[in-house]
Tab-separated table of C-alpha atoms in Angstrom:
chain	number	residue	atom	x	y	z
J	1483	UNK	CA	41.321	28.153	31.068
J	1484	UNK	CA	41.607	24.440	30.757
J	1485	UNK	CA	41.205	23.549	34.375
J	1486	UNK	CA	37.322	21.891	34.311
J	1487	UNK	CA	38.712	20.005	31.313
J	1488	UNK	CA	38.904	16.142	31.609
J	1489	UNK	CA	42.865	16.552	32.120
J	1490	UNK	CA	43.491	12.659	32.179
J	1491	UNK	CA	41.516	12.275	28.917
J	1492	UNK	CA	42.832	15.348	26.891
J	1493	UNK	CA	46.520	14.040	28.106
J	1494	UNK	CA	46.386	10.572	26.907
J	1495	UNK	CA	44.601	11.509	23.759
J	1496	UNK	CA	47.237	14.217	22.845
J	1497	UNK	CA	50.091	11.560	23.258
J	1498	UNK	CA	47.818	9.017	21.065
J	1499	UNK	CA	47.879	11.448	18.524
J	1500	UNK	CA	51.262	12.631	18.807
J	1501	UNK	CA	52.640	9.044	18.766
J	1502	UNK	CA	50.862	8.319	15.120
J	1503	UNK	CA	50.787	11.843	13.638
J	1504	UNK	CA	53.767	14.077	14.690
J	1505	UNK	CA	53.019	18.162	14.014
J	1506	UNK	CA	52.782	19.771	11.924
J	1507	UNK	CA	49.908	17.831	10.046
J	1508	UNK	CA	46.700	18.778	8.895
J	1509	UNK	CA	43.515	17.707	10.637
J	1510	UNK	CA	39.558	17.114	10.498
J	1511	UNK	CA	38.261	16.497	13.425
J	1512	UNK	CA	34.839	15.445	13.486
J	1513	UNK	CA	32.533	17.612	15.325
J	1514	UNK	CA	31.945	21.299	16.594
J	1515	UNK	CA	35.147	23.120	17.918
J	1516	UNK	CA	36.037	22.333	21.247
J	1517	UNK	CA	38.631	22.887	23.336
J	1518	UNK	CA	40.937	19.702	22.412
J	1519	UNK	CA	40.562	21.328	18.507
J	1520	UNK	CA	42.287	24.450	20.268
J	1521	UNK	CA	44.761	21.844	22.490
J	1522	UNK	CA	46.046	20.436	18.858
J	1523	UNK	CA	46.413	23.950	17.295
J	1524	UNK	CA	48.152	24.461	20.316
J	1525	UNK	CA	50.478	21.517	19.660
J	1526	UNK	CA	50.802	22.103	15.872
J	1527	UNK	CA	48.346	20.965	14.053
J	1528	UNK	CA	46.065	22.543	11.238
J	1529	UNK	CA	42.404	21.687	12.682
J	1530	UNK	CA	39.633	22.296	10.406
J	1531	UNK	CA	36.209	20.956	12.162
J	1532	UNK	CA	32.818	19.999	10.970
J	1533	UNK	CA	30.130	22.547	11.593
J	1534	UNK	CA	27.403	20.939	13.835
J	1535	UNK	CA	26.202	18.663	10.309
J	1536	UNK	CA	23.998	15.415	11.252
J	1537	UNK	CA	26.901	13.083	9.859
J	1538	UNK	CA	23.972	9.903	10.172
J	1539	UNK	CA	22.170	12.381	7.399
J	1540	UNK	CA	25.360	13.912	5.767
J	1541	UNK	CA	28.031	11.278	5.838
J	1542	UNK	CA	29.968	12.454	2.851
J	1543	UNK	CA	30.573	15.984	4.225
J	1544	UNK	CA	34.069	14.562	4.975
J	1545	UNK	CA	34.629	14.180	1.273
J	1546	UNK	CA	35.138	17.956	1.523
J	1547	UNK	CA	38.758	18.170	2.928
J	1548	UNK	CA	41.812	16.884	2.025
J	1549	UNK	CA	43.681	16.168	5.167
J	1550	UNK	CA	46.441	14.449	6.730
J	1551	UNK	CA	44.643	12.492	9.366
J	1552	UNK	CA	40.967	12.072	10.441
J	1553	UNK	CA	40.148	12.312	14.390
J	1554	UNK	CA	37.171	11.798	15.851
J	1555	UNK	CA	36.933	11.792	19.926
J	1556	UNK	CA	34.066	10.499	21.430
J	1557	UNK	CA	31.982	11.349	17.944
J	1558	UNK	CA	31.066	7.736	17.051
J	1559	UNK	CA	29.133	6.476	20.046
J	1560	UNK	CA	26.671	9.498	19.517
J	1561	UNK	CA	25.853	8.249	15.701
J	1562	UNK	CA	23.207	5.731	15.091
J	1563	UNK	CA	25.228	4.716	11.770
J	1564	UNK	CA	29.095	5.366	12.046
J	1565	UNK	CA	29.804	3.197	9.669
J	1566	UNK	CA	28.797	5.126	6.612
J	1567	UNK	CA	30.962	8.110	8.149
J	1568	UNK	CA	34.208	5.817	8.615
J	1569	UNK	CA	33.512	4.666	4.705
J	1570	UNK	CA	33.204	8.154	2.807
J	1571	UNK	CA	36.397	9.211	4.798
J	1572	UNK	CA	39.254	9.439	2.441
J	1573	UNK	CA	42.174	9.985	4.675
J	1574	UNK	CA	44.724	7.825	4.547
J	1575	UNK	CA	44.643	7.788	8.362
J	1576	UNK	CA	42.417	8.033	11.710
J	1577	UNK	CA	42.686	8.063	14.995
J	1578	UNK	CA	39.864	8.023	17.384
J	1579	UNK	CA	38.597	7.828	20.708
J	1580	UNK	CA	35.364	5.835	22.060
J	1581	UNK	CA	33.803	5.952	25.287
J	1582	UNK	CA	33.766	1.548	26.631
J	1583	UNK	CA	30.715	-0.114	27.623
J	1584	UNK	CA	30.481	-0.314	30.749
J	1585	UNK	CA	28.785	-2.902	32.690
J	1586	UNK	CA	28.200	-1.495	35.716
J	1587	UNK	CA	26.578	1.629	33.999
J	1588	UNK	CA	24.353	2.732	31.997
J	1589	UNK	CA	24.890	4.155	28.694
J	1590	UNK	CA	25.102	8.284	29.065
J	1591	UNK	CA	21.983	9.966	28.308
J	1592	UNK	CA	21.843	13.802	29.040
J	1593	UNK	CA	17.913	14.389	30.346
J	1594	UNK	CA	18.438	18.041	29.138
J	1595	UNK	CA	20.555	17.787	25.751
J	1596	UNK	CA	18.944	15.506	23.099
J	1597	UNK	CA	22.276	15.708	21.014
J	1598	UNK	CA	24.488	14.668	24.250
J	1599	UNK	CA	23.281	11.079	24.267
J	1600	UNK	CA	25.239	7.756	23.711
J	1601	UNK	CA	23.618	5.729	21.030
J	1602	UNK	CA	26.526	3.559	21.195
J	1603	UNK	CA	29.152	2.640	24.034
J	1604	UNK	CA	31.090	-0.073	22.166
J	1605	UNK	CA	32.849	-2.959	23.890
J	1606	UNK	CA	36.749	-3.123	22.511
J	1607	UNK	CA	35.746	-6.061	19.783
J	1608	UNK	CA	32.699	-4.305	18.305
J	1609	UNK	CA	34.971	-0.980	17.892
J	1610	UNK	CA	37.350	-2.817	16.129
J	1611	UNK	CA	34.684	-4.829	13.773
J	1612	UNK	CA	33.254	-1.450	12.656
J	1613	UNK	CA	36.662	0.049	11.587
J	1614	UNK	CA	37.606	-3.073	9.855
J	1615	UNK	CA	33.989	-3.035	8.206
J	1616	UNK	CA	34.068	0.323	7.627
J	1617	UNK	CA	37.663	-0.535	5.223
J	1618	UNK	CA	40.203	0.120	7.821
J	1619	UNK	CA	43.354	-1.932	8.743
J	1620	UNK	CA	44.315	-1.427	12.988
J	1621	UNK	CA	47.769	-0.233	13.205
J	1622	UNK	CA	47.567	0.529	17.217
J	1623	UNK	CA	45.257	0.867	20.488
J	1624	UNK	CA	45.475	1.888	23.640
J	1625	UNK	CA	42.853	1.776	26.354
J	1626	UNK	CA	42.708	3.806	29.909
J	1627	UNK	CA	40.385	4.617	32.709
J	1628	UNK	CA	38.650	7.437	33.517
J	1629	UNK	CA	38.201	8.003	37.787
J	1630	UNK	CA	36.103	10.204	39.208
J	1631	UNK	CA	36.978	11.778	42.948
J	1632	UNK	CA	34.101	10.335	44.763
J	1633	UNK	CA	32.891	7.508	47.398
J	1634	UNK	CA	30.855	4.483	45.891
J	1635	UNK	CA	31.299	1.400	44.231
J	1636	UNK	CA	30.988	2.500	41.073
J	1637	UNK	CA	33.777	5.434	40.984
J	1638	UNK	CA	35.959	2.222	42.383
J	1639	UNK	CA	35.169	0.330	39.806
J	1640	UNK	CA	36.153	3.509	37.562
J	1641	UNK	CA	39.733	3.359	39.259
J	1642	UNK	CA	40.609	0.017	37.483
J	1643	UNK	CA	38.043	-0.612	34.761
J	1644	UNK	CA	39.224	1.011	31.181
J	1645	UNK	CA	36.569	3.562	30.373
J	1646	UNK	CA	38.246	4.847	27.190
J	1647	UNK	CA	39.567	3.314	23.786
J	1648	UNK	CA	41.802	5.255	21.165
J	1649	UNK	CA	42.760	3.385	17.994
J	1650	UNK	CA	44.756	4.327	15.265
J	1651	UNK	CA	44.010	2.978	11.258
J	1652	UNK	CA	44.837	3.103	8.074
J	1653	UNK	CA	42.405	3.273	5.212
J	1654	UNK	CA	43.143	-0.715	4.095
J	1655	UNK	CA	44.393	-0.619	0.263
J	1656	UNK	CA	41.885	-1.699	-2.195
């Protein structure tokens, strides 16, 4: 079932989560339900998801659960304002994944989905400026790359260029 999944991805994200919140725990993550929500139920966690909402029009939607931990993997870079997301969130933690910047790419832009477009692709510094911004204290990050089984300079590149950033936060005490 899981086979056209991004394996690598799904793997390291699962131990990023695993490391900071240990099952059972209780989870929104932001976003439609996908098939990492069902690879944490699988793992044993509660996962309640959002349902599709514009969170740049609906930021406070979050206010509506009460929750262990916040995720959010590769949500952010498709908002034009994640900031006012991160703020309304009143978990006490969050862990999330963004896609790098990378500079011998373009940012991702589906020509057939308008929703499936990266309005961000943050470099490692920005990321971090927004959490902090946004009122949350880094506890941990981890980065990794992302290659792709094909011939070209670019899927080289891929091989040993990070592609990926999870970090974990606190909300920082007021």
């Amino acid at each position: 079932m899981y086979s056209k999944l991004p394996k690598k991805r799904y793997e390291h994200t699962l131990k990023f989560l695993q490391k900071h919140l240990p099952a059972p725990a209780t989870i929104l993550d932001l976003g439609v339900r996908n098939p990492f929500s069902e690879i944490m139920e699988e793992s044993g966690y509660k996962v309640y998801n959002t349902n599709g909402e514009d969170l740049d029009l609906l930021p406070e939607i979050v206010k509506e659960y009460r929750v262990d931990a916040v995720t959010a993997f590769e949500i952010f870079e498709h908002l034009l304002a994640p900031l006012n997301v991160l703020r309304e969130i009143e978990s006490p933690k969050i862990i999330t994944t963004v896609p790098l910047k990378l500079w011998f790419a373009n940012a991702y832009r589906s020509q057939t989905d308008m929703w499936d477009r990266h309005y961000h692709e943050f470099e490692d510094w920005q990321y971090d400026w927004l959490l902090e911004k946004a009122g949350w204290t880094i506890i941990d990050k981890e980065k990794w790359t992302s290659p792709i089984n094909q011939i070209g300079i670019r899927p080289i590149l891929r091989k040993y260029t990070s592609r990926y950033y999870a970090v974990y936060a606190e909300k920082t005490k007021k």
